[in-house]
Amino acid sequence: MHQPGYGHQPPAGPPGFGPPPAAYPPYPSSLPPVAPRLPPGPDFLAADRHNSVVVDAAGVAFETHGLSADFPWQVVRSVHYRASPDGRALTVAVVHPDGRVFECVVAARRGELQEWFGRLATVLGHYRPMG
């Protein structure tokens, strides 16, 4: 049997396959991703001791007793609001494209409910002019 001499390398394989893959993938950046900047626009906030509703360029956000839910405009079919039956709270409902409805109720102080209705109508008209 004949063995290749010292320093002799076996053939490299068929040409055209390019260099071998990198041994390790690139190291990911340790910086958190940057959220896109939203254009300035009107916003709405209604809050009581336990609950809140925020409407802004990002969408609608509810917080109820420390639990939060964010609804970006892309997943909002419509937003509805009304006074509670006793007229002491604002009820805001978000309807998803699949028909699911999410509600948040915020207690209002005297005279605050009518102010909220006006501001909420303006903000929703800016972001959702068709409803």
Coordinates of N, CA and C in Angstrom, one line a residue:
M1 N 0.8 -1.2 0.0 CA 0.0 0.0 0.0 C 0.9 1.2 0.0
H2 N 0.4 2.1 -0.7 CA 1.1 3.4 -0.8 C 0.4 4.5 0.0
Q3 N 1.1 5.1 0.9 CA 0.5 6.2 1.7 C 1.1 7.5 1.2
P4 N 0.2 8.6 1.2 CA 0.7 9.9 0.7 C 1.8 10.3 1.6
G5 N 2.7 11.1 1.1 CA 3.8 11.6 1.8 C 3.4 12.7 2.8
Y6 N 4.3 13.0 3.7 CA 4.1 14.0 4.7 C 3.8 15.4 4.0
G7 N 2.7 16.1 4.4 CA 2.3 17.4 3.8 C 1.4 17.3 2.6
H8 N 1.1 16.1 2.2 CA 0.2 15.9 1.1 C -1.2 16.0 1.6
Q9 N -2.1 16.8 0.9 CA -3.5 16.9 1.4 C -4.4 16.2 0.4
P10 N -5.4 15.6 0.9 CA -6.4 15.0 0.0 C -7.1 16.0 -0.8
P11 N -7.8 15.6 -1.9 CA -8.5 16.6 -2.7 C -9.5 17.3 -1.9
A12 N -9.8 18.6 -2.2 CA -10.7 19.4 -1.5 C -12.2 19.2 -1.8
G13 N -12.5 18.4 -2.7 CA -13.9 18.1 -3.1 C -14.3 18.8 -4.3
P14 N -15.5 18.6 -4.8 CA -15.9 19.2 -6.1 C -15.8 20.8 -6.0
P15 N -15.4 21.4 -7.1 CA -15.4 22.9 -7.1 C -16.8 23.5 -7.1
G16 N -17.0 24.7 -6.7 CA -18.3 25.4 -6.8 C -19.2 25.3 -5.6
F17 N -18.8 24.7 -4.5 CA -19.6 24.6 -3.3 C -19.3 25.7 -2.4
G18 N -18.4 26.5 -2.6 CA -18.1 27.7 -1.7 C -17.4 27.3 -0.5
P19 N -17.1 28.3 0.4 CA -16.4 28.0 1.7 C -17.4 27.3 2.6
P20 N -16.8 26.6 3.6 CA -17.6 25.9 4.6 C -18.4 26.9 5.4
P21 N -19.5 26.5 6.0 CA -20.2 27.4 6.9 C -19.4 27.9 8.1
A22 N -19.8 29.0 8.6 CA -19.1 29.5 9.8 C -19.3 28.6 11.0
A23 N -18.3 28.5 11.8 CA -18.4 27.6 13.0 C -19.4 28.0 14.0
Y24 N -19.6 29.3 14.1 CA -20.6 29.9 15.0 C -21.4 30.9 14.4
P25 N -22.7 31.0 14.7 CA -23.5 32.1 14.1 C -23.1 33.5 14.7
P26 N -23.4 34.5 14.0 CA -23.1 35.9 14.5 C -23.6 36.1 15.9
Y27 N -22.9 36.8 16.7 CA -23.3 37.1 18.1 C -24.4 38.1 18.1
P28 N -25.6 37.8 18.7 CA -26.7 38.8 18.7 C -26.3 40.0 19.5
S29 N -26.9 41.1 19.1 CA -26.7 42.4 19.8 C -27.4 42.3 21.2
S30 N -26.7 42.8 22.2 CA -27.3 42.8 23.6 C -28.3 44.0 23.8
L31 N -28.4 44.8 22.8 CA -29.3 46.0 22.9 C -30.7 45.5 22.6
P32 N -31.7 46.0 23.4 CA -33.1 45.6 23.1 C -33.6 46.3 21.8
P33 N -34.5 45.6 21.1 CA -35.0 46.2 19.8 C -35.7 47.6 20.1
V34 N -35.5 48.5 19.2 CA -36.1 49.8 19.3 C -37.5 49.8 18.7
A35 N -38.4 50.2 19.5 CA -39.8 50.3 19.0 C -39.9 51.5 18.0
P36 N -40.7 51.3 16.9 CA -40.8 52.4 16.0 C -41.4 53.6 16.6
R37 N -41.0 54.8 16.3 CA -41.5 56.0 16.8 C -42.9 56.3 16.2
L38 N -43.8 56.6 17.0 CA -45.2 56.9 16.5 C -45.3 58.4 16.3
P39 N -46.0 58.7 15.2 CA -46.2 60.1 14.9 C -47.0 60.8 16.1
P40 N -46.8 62.0 16.4 CA -47.5 62.6 17.5 C -49.0 62.7 17.1
G41 N -49.9 62.6 18.0 CA -51.3 62.7 17.7 C -52.0 62.9 19.1
P42 N -53.3 63.1 19.0 CA -54.0 63.2 20.3 C -54.1 61.9 21.0
D43 N -54.3 62.0 22.3 CA -54.5 60.8 23.1 C -55.6 61.1 24.1
F44 N -56.0 60.0 24.7 CA -57.1 60.0 25.7 C -56.8 59.1 26.8
L45 N -57.0 59.6 28.0 CA -56.8 58.8 29.2 C -58.0 59.0 30.2
A46 N -58.6 57.9 30.6 CA -59.6 57.9 31.7 C -59.1 56.9 32.7
A47 N -59.1 57.3 34.0 CA -58.6 56.4 35.0 C -59.3 56.6 36.3
D48 N -59.5 55.6 37.0 CA -60.0 55.6 38.4 C -59.0 54.9 39.3
R49 N -59.3 54.5 40.5 CA -58.4 53.9 41.4 C -58.0 52.5 40.9
H50 N -58.8 51.8 40.1 CA -58.5 50.4 39.7 C -58.3 50.2 38.2
N51 N -59.0 51.0 37.4 CA -59.0 50.8 36.0 C -58.6 52.0 35.2
S52 N -58.2 51.7 34.0 CA -57.9 52.9 33.1 C -58.0 52.5 31.6
V53 N -58.3 53.5 30.8 CA -58.4 53.3 29.3 C -57.5 54.3 28.7
V54 N -56.6 53.9 27.8 CA -55.8 54.8 27.0 C -56.0 54.6 25.5
V55 N -56.2 55.7 24.8 CA -56.4 55.6 23.3 C -55.3 56.6 22.8
D56 N -54.4 56.0 21.9 CA -53.4 56.9 21.3 C -53.0 56.3 20.0
A57 N -51.9 56.8 19.4 CA -51.4 56.4 18.1 C -51.2 54.9 18.1
A58 N -50.8 54.2 19.2 CA -50.5 52.8 19.2 C -51.8 52.0 19.2
G59 N -52.9 52.5 19.7 CA -54.2 51.7 19.7 C -54.9 52.0 21.0
V60 N -55.5 51.0 21.6 CA -56.3 51.1 22.8 C -55.7 50.2 23.8
A61 N -55.6 50.7 25.1 CA -55.0 49.9 26.2 C -56.0 49.9 27.3
F62 N -56.2 48.8 27.9 CA -57.0 48.7 29.1 C -56.1 48.2 30.3
E63 N -56.4 48.7 31.5 CA -55.8 48.2 32.7 C -57.0 48.0 33.7
T64 N -57.1 46.8 34.3 CA -58.1 46.5 35.2 C -57.5 45.8 36.4
H65 N -57.5 46.4 37.5 CA -56.9 45.8 38.8 C -55.5 45.3 38.6
G66 N -54.7 46.0 37.9 CA -53.3 45.6 37.7 C -53.0 44.7 36.5
L67 N -54.1 44.2 35.8 CA -53.9 43.4 34.6 C -54.1 44.4 33.4
S68 N -53.3 44.2 32.4 CA -53.4 45.1 31.2 C -53.6 44.3 29.9
A69 N -54.2 45.0 29.0 CA -54.4 44.4 27.7 C -54.2 45.6 26.6
D70 N -53.4 45.3 25.7 CA -53.1 46.3 24.6 C -53.7 45.8 23.3
F71 N -54.4 46.7 22.6 CA -55.0 46.4 21.3 C -54.5 47.3 20.3
P72 N -53.5 46.9 19.5 CA -53.0 47.8 18.4 C -54.1 48.0 17.4
W73 N -54.0 49.1 16.7 CA -55.1 49.4 15.7 C -55.2 48.3 14.7
Q74 N -54.2 47.6 14.4 CA -54.3 46.5 13.4 C -55.3 45.4 13.8
V75 N -55.5 45.2 15.1 CA -56.4 44.2 15.6 C -57.8 44.7 16.1
V76 N -58.0 46.0 15.8 CA -59.3 46.6 16.3 C -60.2 46.8 15.1
R77 N -61.4 46.2 15.2 CA -62.4 46.4 14.1 C -63.2 47.7 14.5
S78 N -63.5 47.9 15.7 CA -64.2 49.1 16.1 C -64.1 49.3 17.6
V79 N -64.4 50.5 18.0 CA -64.4 50.9 19.5 C -65.7 51.6 19.8
H80 N -66.3 51.1 20.8 CA -67.6 51.7 21.3 C -67.5 52.2 22.7
Y81 N -68.3 53.2 23.0 CA -68.3 53.6 24.4 C -69.7 54.1 24.8
R82 N -69.9 54.1 26.1 CA -71.2 54.5 26.6 C -71.1 54.8 28.1
A83 N -72.1 55.4 28.7 CA -72.1 55.6 30.1 C -72.7 54.3 30.7
S84 N -72.3 54.0 31.9 CA -73.0 52.9 32.6 C -74.4 53.2 32.9
P85 N -75.2 52.2 33.2 CA -76.7 52.5 33.4 C -77.0 53.6 34.5
D86 N -76.1 53.6 35.5 CA -76.3 54.6 36.6 C -75.7 56.0 36.2
G87 N -75.0 56.1 35.1 CA -74.4 57.3 34.7 C -73.1 57.7 35.4
R88 N -72.5 56.8 36.2 CA -71.4 57.1 37.0 C -70.0 56.5 36.5
A89 N -70.1 55.9 35.3 CA -68.9 55.3 34.8 C -68.9 55.3 33.3
L90 N -67.7 55.2 32.7 CA -67.5 55.1 31.3 C -67.2 53.6 30.9
T91 N -67.9 53.1 30.0 CA -67.6 51.7 29.5 C -67.1 51.8 28.1
V92 N -65.9 51.3 27.9 CA -65.3 51.3 26.5 C -65.1 49.9 26.1
A93 N -65.5 49.6 24.9 CA -65.5 48.2 24.3 C -64.6 48.2 23.0
V94 N -63.7 47.3 22.9 CA -62.9 47.0 21.7 C -63.5 45.8 21.0
V95 N -63.8 45.9 19.8 CA -64.2 44.7 19.0 C -63.1 44.3 18.0
H96 N -62.7 43.0 18.1 CA -61.7 42.4 17.2 C -62.4 42.0 15.9
P97 N -61.6 41.9 14.9 CA -62.1 41.4 13.6 C -62.9 40.1 13.6
D98 N -62.5 39.2 14.6 CA -63.2 37.9 14.7 C -64.5 38.0 15.5
G99 N -64.8 39.2 16.0 CA -66.1 39.4 16.8 C -65.9 39.4 18.3
R100 N -64.7 39.0 18.8 CA -64.5 39.1 20.2 C -64.6 40.5 20.7
V101 N -65.2 40.7 21.9 CA -65.4 42.0 22.5 C -64.7 42.0 23.9
F102 N -63.9 43.1 24.1 CA -63.3 43.3 25.4 C -63.7 44.7 25.9
E103 N -64.1 44.7 27.2 CA -64.6 45.9 27.8 C -63.8 46.3 29.0
C104 N -63.8 47.6 29.3 CA -63.2 48.2 30.5 C -64.1 49.3 31.0
V105 N -64.4 49.3 32.3 CA -65.3 50.3 32.9 C -64.4 51.1 33.9
V106 N -64.5 52.5 33.7 CA -63.8 53.4 34.5 C -64.8 54.3 35.2
A107 N -64.7 54.4 36.6 CA -65.6 55.2 37.4 C -65.3 56.7 37.1
A108 N -66.3 57.5 37.0 CA -66.1 58.9 36.8 C -66.5 59.8 38.0
R109 N -65.8 60.9 38.2 CA -66.3 61.8 39.2 C -67.3 62.7 38.6
R110 N -68.0 63.5 39.4 CA -69.1 64.3 38.9 C -68.6 65.3 37.8
G111 N -69.3 65.3 36.7 CA -69.0 66.1 35.5 C -67.9 65.6 34.6
E112 N -67.1 64.6 35.1 CA -66.0 64.0 34.3 C -66.5 63.2 33.1
L113 N -67.6 62.6 33.2 CA -68.1 61.7 32.1 C -68.3 62.4 30.8
Q114 N -69.0 63.6 30.9 CA -69.3 64.4 29.7 C -68.0 64.9 29.0
E115 N -67.0 65.2 29.9 CA -65.7 65.7 29.4 C -65.0 64.5 28.7
W116 N -65.1 63.3 29.2 CA -64.5 62.1 28.6 C -65.1 61.8 27.3
F117 N -66.4 61.9 27.2 CA -67.1 61.7 26.0 C -66.6 62.6 24.8
G118 N -66.5 63.8 25.1 CA -66.0 64.8 24.1 C -64.6 64.5 23.7
R119 N -63.7 64.2 24.6 CA -62.3 64.0 24.3 C -62.2 62.6 23.5
L120 N -62.9 61.6 24.0 CA -62.8 60.3 23.4 C -63.3 60.3 22.0
A121 N -64.4 61.0 21.7 CA -64.9 61.2 20.4 C -63.9 61.8 19.4
T122 N -63.2 62.8 19.9 CA -62.2 63.5 19.1 C -61.0 62.6 18.8
V123 N -60.5 61.9 19.8 CA -59.4 61.0 19.6 C -59.7 59.8 18.7
L124 N -60.9 59.2 18.9 CA -61.3 58.1 18.1 C -61.5 58.6 16.6
G125 N -62.1 59.8 16.5 CA -62.3 60.3 15.1 C -61.0 60.5 14.4
H126 N -59.9 60.8 15.1 CA -58.6 61.0 14.5 C -58.0 59.7 14.0
Y127 N -58.0 58.7 14.9 CA -57.4 57.4 14.6 C -58.3 56.4 13.8
R128 N -59.6 56.5 14.0 CA -60.6 55.6 13.4 C -61.7 56.5 12.7
P129 N -61.4 57.2 11.7 CA -62.4 58.1 11.1 C -63.7 57.4 10.6
M130 N -63.6 56.1 10.3 CA -64.7 55.4 9.8 C -65.4 54.5 10.8
G131 N -65.1 54.7 12.1 CA -65.7 54.0 13.2 C -64.8 53.2 13.9

